[in-house]
Amino acid sequence: GENVEQHPSTLSVQEGDSAVIKCTYSDSASNYFPWYKQELGKRPQLIIDIRSNVGEKKDQRIAVTLNKTAKHFSLHITETQPEDSAVYFCAPQGGKLIFGQGTELSVKP
Amino acid sequence: KAGVTQTPRYLIKTRGQQVTLSCSPISGHRSVSWYQQTPGQGLQFLFEYFSETQRNKGNFPGRFSGRQFSNSRSEMNVSTLELGDSALYLCASSQDRKGEKLFFGSGTQLSVL
């Protein structure tokens, strides 16, 4: 079946540093690559997404890069702030709606 | 535009009982998917409906079932509850294409005693 892995599972950075989370998938039919953010006690929310015909997309401090050949895509957060602290999920789509196991990001002031 | 609404927010049941959870998607959204979230387990996909048809199903036992109505509202049912079914159940809706740009509800927290 499809396999989705996220790394790292936890990440702690100092405010102002950059953070990178990587998502590896196995389904070669995947053509849509989103990242969701879930703050403590809240619902997941889409923060950025990319399609397979695009290699990179940026929205202010966040960006997503895609390497379709290697079957992985990454979330990049620059100039991290305490409000970036949350669990981040990747969810490459091509068939079943499978989410990565999540990365808990902690930004220390 | 109202967001995705899930009811009830909290449920306490005992083993062996059954439960029905409800999800009202954003107006105009035709796809509804359901997920089970437990600490440390991430979001486990249950099933997805589009225009009243189940299009995909995750790896859960047959005790978990769902349906979607003509107004796109969806329900999921869990029969013969087990302690391990205690979890946050989230539903998400999207406009048309499967699995893209999901909008989540706040979830139903189910506790099985």
PDB file of C-alpha atoms in Angstrom:
ATOM      1  CA  GLY A   1       0.000   0.000   0.000  1.00  0.00           C
ATOM      2  CA  GLU A   2       0.932   3.661  -0.046  1.00  0.00           C
ATOM      3  CA  ASN A   3       3.546   4.742   2.461  1.00  0.00           C
ATOM      4  CA  VAL A   4       4.126   8.288   3.759  1.00  0.00           C
ATOM      5  CA  GLU A   5       6.931   9.172   6.117  1.00  0.00           C
ATOM      6  CA  GLN A   6       7.790  12.475   7.732  1.00  0.00           C
ATOM      7  CA  HIS A   7      11.100  13.472   9.240  1.00  0.00           C
ATOM      8  CA  PRO A   8      11.923  14.573  11.801  1.00  0.00           C
ATOM      9  CA  SER A   9       9.117  13.624  14.198  1.00  0.00           C
ATOM     10  CA  THR A  10      10.084  16.474  16.525  1.00  0.00           C
ATOM     11  CA  LEU A  11      12.013  19.653  15.804  1.00  0.00           C
ATOM     12  CA  SER A  12      13.072  22.360  18.196  1.00  0.00           C
ATOM     13  CA  VAL A  13      14.494  25.657  16.916  1.00  0.00           C
ATOM     14  CA  GLN A  14      15.290  29.099  18.272  1.00  0.00           C
ATOM     15  CA  GLU A  15      13.089  31.974  17.215  1.00  0.00           C
ATOM     16  CA  GLY A  16      14.419  33.424  13.977  1.00  0.00           C
ATOM     17  CA  ASP A  17      15.998  30.187  12.791  1.00  0.00           C
ATOM     18  CA  SER A  18      14.772  28.179   9.801  1.00  0.00           C
ATOM     19  CA  ALA A  19      12.957  24.851   9.986  1.00  0.00           C
ATOM     20  CA  VAL A  20      12.722  22.144   7.351  1.00  0.00           C
ATOM     21  CA  ILE A  21      10.404  19.135   7.426  1.00  0.00           C
ATOM     22  CA  LYS A  22      10.653  16.401   4.825  1.00  0.00           C
ATOM     23  CA  CYS A  23       7.923  14.091   3.560  1.00  0.00           C
ATOM     24  CA  THR A  24       8.696  10.940   1.593  1.00  0.00           C
ATOM     25  CA  TYR A  25       5.970   9.022  -0.251  1.00  0.00           C
ATOM     26  CA  SER A  26       5.770   5.829  -2.243  1.00  0.00           C
ATOM     27  CA  ASP A  27       2.759   6.312  -4.543  1.00  0.00           C
ATOM     28  CA  SER A  28       4.095   7.441  -7.911  1.00  0.00           C
ATOM     29  CA  ALA A  29       0.560   8.507  -8.869  1.00  0.00           C
ATOM     30  CA  SER A  30       0.622  11.300  -6.265  1.00  0.00           C
ATOM     31  CA  ASN A  31       0.092  14.654  -7.942  1.00  0.00           C
ATOM     32  CA  TYR A  32      -0.932  17.007  -5.130  1.00  0.00           C
ATOM     33  CA  PHE A  33       1.289  17.822  -2.167  1.00  0.00           C
ATOM     34  CA  PRO A  34      -0.123  19.827   0.752  1.00  0.00           C
ATOM     35  CA  TRP A  35       1.058  20.697   4.220  1.00  0.00           C
ATOM     36  CA  TYR A  36      -1.332  21.126   7.143  1.00  0.00           C
ATOM     37  CA  LYS A  37      -0.673  22.837  10.460  1.00  0.00           C
ATOM     38  CA  GLN A  38      -2.415  21.806  13.649  1.00  0.00           C
ATOM     39  CA  GLU A  39      -1.992  23.986  16.691  1.00  0.00           C
ATOM     40  CA  LEU A  40      -2.633  22.470  20.086  1.00  0.00           C
ATOM     41  CA  GLY A  41      -6.339  21.823  20.596  1.00  0.00           C
ATOM     42  CA  LYS A  42      -7.279  23.137  17.170  1.00  0.00           C
ATOM     43  CA  ARG A  43      -8.252  21.686  13.823  1.00  0.00           C
ATOM     44  CA  PRO A  44      -5.679  21.068  11.061  1.00  0.00           C
ATOM     45  CA  GLN A  45      -5.457  23.875   8.525  1.00  0.00           C
ATOM     46  CA  LEU A  46      -3.950  23.911   5.064  1.00  0.00           C
ATOM     47  CA  ILE A  47      -0.966  26.249   4.967  1.00  0.00           C
ATOM     48  CA  ILE A  48       0.561  25.585   1.570  1.00  0.00           C
ATOM     49  CA  ASP A  49       0.216  23.148  -1.316  1.00  0.00           C
ATOM     50  CA  ILE A  50       1.870  22.373  -4.627  1.00  0.00           C
ATOM     51  CA  ARG A  51       1.032  20.356  -7.717  1.00  0.00           C
ATOM     52  CA  SER A  52       3.318  17.938  -9.486  1.00  0.00           C
ATOM     53  CA  ASN A  53       3.978  20.269 -12.413  1.00  0.00           C
ATOM     54  CA  VAL A  54       5.570  22.837 -10.099  1.00  0.00           C
ATOM     55  CA  GLY A  55       8.909  22.443  -8.319  1.00  0.00           C
ATOM     56  CA  GLU A  56       8.607  25.137  -5.678  1.00  0.00           C
ATOM     57  CA  LYS A  57       6.030  27.480  -4.202  1.00  0.00           C
ATOM     58  CA  LYS A  58       6.513  30.239  -1.669  1.00  0.00           C
ATOM     59  CA  ASP A  59       4.083  32.174   0.522  1.00  0.00           C
ATOM     60  CA  GLN A  60       5.774  34.757   2.726  1.00  0.00           C
ATOM     61  CA  ARG A  61       7.837  32.813   5.298  1.00  0.00           C
ATOM     62  CA  ILE A  62       6.797  29.346   4.184  1.00  0.00           C
ATOM     63  CA  ALA A  63       7.724  27.412   1.071  1.00  0.00           C
ATOM     64  CA  VAL A  64       7.279  23.932  -0.306  1.00  0.00           C
ATOM     65  CA  THR A  65       9.713  22.200  -2.643  1.00  0.00           C
ATOM     66  CA  LEU A  66       9.000  19.042  -4.586  1.00  0.00           C
ATOM     67  CA  ASN A  67      11.349  16.399  -5.946  1.00  0.00           C
ATOM     68  CA  LYS A  68       9.030  14.068  -7.840  1.00  0.00           C
ATOM     69  CA  THR A  69      11.851  11.850  -9.093  1.00  0.00           C
ATOM     70  CA  ALA A  70      13.003  11.119  -5.557  1.00  0.00           C
ATOM     71  CA  LYS A  71       9.396  11.112  -4.259  1.00  0.00           C
ATOM     72  CA  HIS A  72       9.767  13.646  -1.526  1.00  0.00           C
ATOM     73  CA  PHE A  73       8.669  17.179  -0.766  1.00  0.00           C
ATOM     74  CA  SER A  74       9.659  19.530   1.996  1.00  0.00           C
ATOM     75  CA  LEU A  75       8.213  22.349   4.050  1.00  0.00           C
ATOM     76  CA  HIS A  76      10.530  25.278   4.718  1.00  0.00           C
ATOM     77  CA  ILE A  77       9.778  27.891   7.359  1.00  0.00           C
ATOM     78  CA  THR A  78      12.111  30.865   7.600  1.00  0.00           C
ATOM     79  CA  GLU A  79      12.428  33.393  10.435  1.00  0.00           C
ATOM     80  CA  THR A  80      10.445  31.137  12.741  1.00  0.00           C
ATOM     81  CA  GLN A  81       8.211  32.684  15.394  1.00  0.00           C
ATOM     82  CA  PRO A  82       6.663  31.182  18.547  1.00  0.00           C
ATOM     83  CA  GLU A  83       3.271  31.033  16.802  1.00  0.00           C
ATOM     84  CA  ASP A  84       4.780  28.587  14.299  1.00  0.00           C
ATOM     85  CA  SER A  85       4.863  26.023  17.122  1.00  0.00           C
ATOM     86  CA  ALA A  86       2.457  23.275  16.062  1.00  0.00           C
ATOM     87  CA  VAL A  87       2.261  19.823  14.532  1.00  0.00           C
ATOM     88  CA  TYR A  88       2.733  19.792  10.776  1.00  0.00           C
ATOM     89  CA  PHE A  89       1.332  17.055   8.544  1.00  0.00           C
ATOM     90  CA  CYS A  90       2.082  16.255   4.939  1.00  0.00           C
ATOM     91  CA  ALA A  91      -0.592  14.520   2.849  1.00  0.00           C
ATOM     92  CA  PRO A  92       0.530  13.574  -0.678  1.00  0.00           C
ATOM     93  CA  GLN A  93      -2.552  12.728  -2.708  1.00  0.00           C
ATOM     94  CA  GLY A  94      -2.977  10.369  -5.599  1.00  0.00           C
ATOM     95  CA  GLY A  95      -5.376   7.841  -4.170  1.00  0.00           C
ATOM     96  CA  LYS A  96      -6.243   7.323  -0.523  1.00  0.00           C
ATOM     97  CA  LEU A  97      -6.073  10.339   1.750  1.00  0.00           C
ATOM     98  CA  ILE A  98      -2.983   9.324   3.702  1.00  0.00           C
ATOM     99  CA  PHE A  99      -1.289  11.716   6.094  1.00  0.00           C
ATOM    100  CA  GLY A 100       2.237  11.598   7.435  1.00  0.00           C
ATOM    101  CA  GLN A 101       2.600  10.901  11.137  1.00  0.00           C
ATOM    102  CA  GLY A 102       3.270  14.548  11.899  1.00  0.00           C
ATOM    103  CA  THR A 103       6.215  16.698  12.971  1.00  0.00           C
ATOM    104  CA  GLU A 104       6.000  18.587  16.229  1.00  0.00           C
ATOM    105  CA  LEU A 105       7.751  21.911  15.788  1.00  0.00           C
ATOM    106  CA  SER A 106       8.694  23.897  18.847  1.00  0.00           C
ATOM    107  CA  VAL A 107       9.995  27.453  18.429  1.00  0.00           C
ATOM    108  CA  LYS A 108      11.716  28.750  21.541  1.00  0.00           C
ATOM    109  CA  PRO A 109      11.700  32.508  22.124  1.00  0.00           C
TER     110      PRO A 109
ATOM    111  CA  LYS B   1     -19.556  31.163   4.726  1.00  0.00           C
ATOM    112  CA  ALA B   2     -19.946  28.741   7.620  1.00  0.00           C
ATOM    113  CA  GLY B   3     -17.124  26.293   8.195  1.00  0.00           C
ATOM    114  CA  VAL B   4     -17.285  22.542   8.603  1.00  0.00           C
ATOM    115  CA  THR B   5     -19.529  21.662  11.523  1.00  0.00           C
ATOM    116  CA  GLN B   6     -19.268  18.473  13.520  1.00  0.00           C
ATOM    117  CA  THR B   7     -21.690  17.323  16.171  1.00  0.00           C
ATOM    118  CA  PRO B   8     -21.550  16.453  18.935  1.00  0.00           C
ATOM    119  CA  ARG B   9     -18.265  17.896  20.225  1.00  0.00           C
ATOM    120  CA  TYR B  10     -17.955  15.331  22.997  1.00  0.00           C
ATOM    121  CA  LEU B  11     -19.347  11.859  23.511  1.00  0.00           C
ATOM    122  CA  ILE B  12     -18.955   9.349  26.297  1.00  0.00           C
ATOM    123  CA  LYS B  13     -20.014   5.797  25.581  1.00  0.00           C
ATOM    124  CA  THR B  14     -19.445   2.368  27.072  1.00  0.00           C
ATOM    125  CA  ARG B  15     -18.016  -0.702  25.408  1.00  0.00           C
ATOM    126  CA  GLY B  16     -20.429  -2.505  23.143  1.00  0.00           C
ATOM    127  CA  GLN B  17     -22.556   0.543  22.397  1.00  0.00           C
ATOM    128  CA  GLN B  18     -22.768   2.205  19.023  1.00  0.00           C
ATOM    129  CA  VAL B  19     -22.340   5.844  18.107  1.00  0.00           C
ATOM    130  CA  THR B  20     -23.222   8.139  15.205  1.00  0.00           C
ATOM    131  CA  LEU B  21     -21.238  11.262  14.422  1.00  0.00           C
ATOM    132  CA  SER B  22     -22.381  14.012  12.087  1.00  0.00           C
ATOM    133  CA  CYS B  23     -20.517  16.325   9.727  1.00  0.00           C
ATOM    134  CA  SER B  24     -21.918  19.250   7.755  1.00  0.00           C
ATOM    135  CA  PRO B  25     -19.498  20.415   5.073  1.00  0.00           C
ATOM    136  CA  ILE B  26     -18.957  23.923   3.807  1.00  0.00           C
ATOM    137  CA  SER B  27     -21.781  24.938   1.506  1.00  0.00           C
ATOM    138  CA  GLY B  28     -20.984  23.823  -2.043  1.00  0.00           C
ATOM    139  CA  HIS B  29     -18.434  21.214  -0.995  1.00  0.00           C
ATOM    140  CA  ARG B  30     -19.291  17.748  -2.269  1.00  0.00           C
ATOM    141  CA  SER B  31     -16.471  15.689  -0.806  1.00  0.00           C
ATOM    142  CA  VAL B  32     -16.377  14.665   2.843  1.00  0.00           C
ATOM    143  CA  SER B  33     -13.641  12.560   4.402  1.00  0.00           C
ATOM    144  CA  TRP B  34     -13.291  11.185   7.925  1.00  0.00           C
ATOM    145  CA  TYR B  35     -10.206  10.663  10.087  1.00  0.00           C
ATOM    146  CA  GLN B  36      -9.360   9.189  13.443  1.00  0.00           C
ATOM    147  CA  GLN B  37      -6.758  11.067  15.459  1.00  0.00           C
ATOM    148  CA  THR B  38      -5.099   9.630  18.543  1.00  0.00           C
ATOM    149  CA  PRO B  39      -2.033  10.933  20.421  1.00  0.00           C
ATOM    150  CA  GLY B  40       1.057   9.800  18.592  1.00  0.00           C
ATOM    151  CA  GLN B  41      -0.869   8.225  15.703  1.00  0.00           C
ATOM    152  CA  GLY B  42      -1.433  11.197  13.491  1.00  0.00           C
ATOM    153  CA  LEU B  43      -4.460  11.273  11.222  1.00  0.00           C
ATOM    154  CA  GLN B  44      -5.719   7.879  10.138  1.00  0.00           C
ATOM    155  CA  PHE B  45      -7.975   7.930   7.091  1.00  0.00           C
ATOM    156  CA  LEU B  46     -11.345   6.239   7.540  1.00  0.00           C
ATOM    157  CA  PHE B  47     -13.301   6.885   4.347  1.00  0.00           C
ATOM    158  CA  GLU B  48     -14.216   9.495   1.796  1.00  0.00           C
ATOM    159  CA  TYR B  49     -17.530  10.300   0.141  1.00  0.00           C
ATOM    160  CA  PHE B  50     -18.310  12.290  -2.944  1.00  0.00           C
ATOM    161  CA  SER B  51     -21.863  12.872  -4.184  1.00  0.00           C
ATOM    162  CA  GLU B  52     -23.242  10.190  -1.843  1.00  0.00           C
ATOM    163  CA  THR B  53     -20.771   7.534  -3.039  1.00  0.00           C
ATOM    164  CA  GLN B  54     -17.935   6.110  -0.990  1.00  0.00           C
ATOM    165  CA  ARG B  55     -14.834   6.603  -3.120  1.00  0.00           C
ATOM    166  CA  ASN B  56     -12.160   5.359  -0.800  1.00  0.00           C
ATOM    167  CA  LYS B  57     -11.824   3.457   2.433  1.00  0.00           C
ATOM    168  CA  GLY B  58      -8.989   3.170   4.928  1.00  0.00           C
ATOM    169  CA  ASN B  59      -7.855   0.132   6.849  1.00  0.00           C
ATOM    170  CA  PHE B  60     -10.462   0.060   9.589  1.00  0.00           C
ATOM    171  CA  PRO B  61     -12.741  -2.826  10.571  1.00  0.00           C
ATOM    172  CA  GLY B  62     -16.281  -3.094   9.287  1.00  0.00           C
ATOM    173  CA  ARG B  63     -17.573  -1.701  12.587  1.00  0.00           C
ATOM    174  CA  PHE B  64     -16.762   1.692  11.119  1.00  0.00           C
ATOM    175  CA  SER B  65     -19.207   2.792   8.459  1.00  0.00           C
ATOM    176  CA  GLY B  66     -20.430   5.987   6.939  1.00  0.00           C
ATOM    177  CA  ARG B  67     -22.782   7.564   4.517  1.00  0.00           C
ATOM    178  CA  GLN B  68     -23.410  10.830   2.752  1.00  0.00           C
ATOM    179  CA  PHE B  69     -26.748  12.441   2.072  1.00  0.00           C
ATOM    180  CA  SER B  70     -27.945  14.347  -0.963  1.00  0.00           C
ATOM    181  CA  ASN B  71     -27.182  17.672   0.778  1.00  0.00           C
ATOM    182  CA  SER B  72     -23.555  16.472   1.254  1.00  0.00           C
ATOM    183  CA  ARG B  73     -23.925  16.094   5.017  1.00  0.00           C
ATOM    184  CA  SER B  74     -22.217  12.955   6.222  1.00  0.00           C
ATOM    185  CA  GLU B  75     -22.499  10.613   9.163  1.00  0.00           C
ATOM    186  CA  MET B  76     -20.170   7.980  10.446  1.00  0.00           C
ATOM    187  CA  ASN B  77     -21.217   5.108  12.662  1.00  0.00           C
ATOM    188  CA  VAL B  78     -19.151   2.938  14.933  1.00  0.00           C
ATOM    189  CA  SER B  79     -20.822  -0.191  16.239  1.00  0.00           C
ATOM    190  CA  THR B  80     -19.804  -2.447  19.114  1.00  0.00           C
ATOM    191  CA  LEU B  81     -17.490   0.171  20.572  1.00  0.00           C
ATOM    192  CA  GLU B  82     -14.115  -0.873  21.968  1.00  0.00           C
ATOM    193  CA  LEU B  83     -11.849   0.966  24.386  1.00  0.00           C
ATOM    194  CA  GLY B  84      -9.384   1.534  21.541  1.00  0.00           C
ATOM    195  CA  ASP B  85     -11.972   3.532  19.607  1.00  0.00           C
ATOM    196  CA  SER B  86     -11.466   6.435  22.005  1.00  0.00           C
ATOM    197  CA  ALA B  87     -10.146   9.210  19.790  1.00  0.00           C
ATOM    198  CA  LEU B  88     -10.816  12.542  18.152  1.00  0.00           C
ATOM    199  CA  TYR B  89     -12.812  11.999  14.980  1.00  0.00           C
ATOM    200  CA  LEU B  90     -12.309  14.698  12.386  1.00  0.00           C
ATOM    201  CA  CYS B  91     -14.148  15.251   9.183  1.00  0.00           C
ATOM    202  CA  ALA B  92     -12.990  17.416   6.319  1.00  0.00           C
ATOM    203  CA  SER B  93     -14.688  18.758   3.242  1.00  0.00           C
ATOM    204  CA  SER B  94     -13.367  19.855  -0.116  1.00  0.00           C
ATOM    205  CA  GLN B  95     -14.977  21.441  -3.112  1.00  0.00           C
ATOM    206  CA  ASP B  96     -14.626  18.993  -5.935  1.00  0.00           C
ATOM    207  CA  ARG B  97     -11.395  17.169  -6.491  1.00  0.00           C
ATOM    208  CA  LYS B  98     -10.609  14.369  -4.161  1.00  0.00           C
ATOM    209  CA  GLY B  99      -8.352  15.144  -1.268  1.00  0.00           C
ATOM    210  CA  GLU B 100      -7.385  18.654  -2.233  1.00  0.00           C
ATOM    211  CA  LYS B 101      -7.593  21.755  -0.063  1.00  0.00           C
ATOM    212  CA  LEU B 102      -9.288  20.072   2.870  1.00  0.00           C
ATOM    213  CA  PHE B 103     -11.208  22.145   5.400  1.00  0.00           C
ATOM    214  CA  PHE B 104     -11.487  20.401   8.741  1.00  0.00           C
ATOM    215  CA  GLY B 105     -14.154  20.499  11.391  1.00  0.00           C
ATOM    216  CA  SER B 106     -13.313  20.839  15.074  1.00  0.00           C
ATOM    217  CA  GLY B 107     -13.894  17.146  15.619  1.00  0.00           C
ATOM    218  CA  THR B 108     -15.873  14.915  17.937  1.00  0.00           C
ATOM    219  CA  GLN B 109     -13.982  13.667  20.983  1.00  0.00           C
ATOM    220  CA  LEU B 110     -15.194  10.145  21.685  1.00  0.00           C
ATOM    221  CA  SER B 111     -14.400   8.456  24.977  1.00  0.00           C
ATOM    222  CA  VAL B 112     -15.237   4.780  25.377  1.00  0.00           C
ATOM    223  CA  LEU B 113     -15.382   3.564  28.981  1.00  0.00           C
TER     224      LEU B 113
END
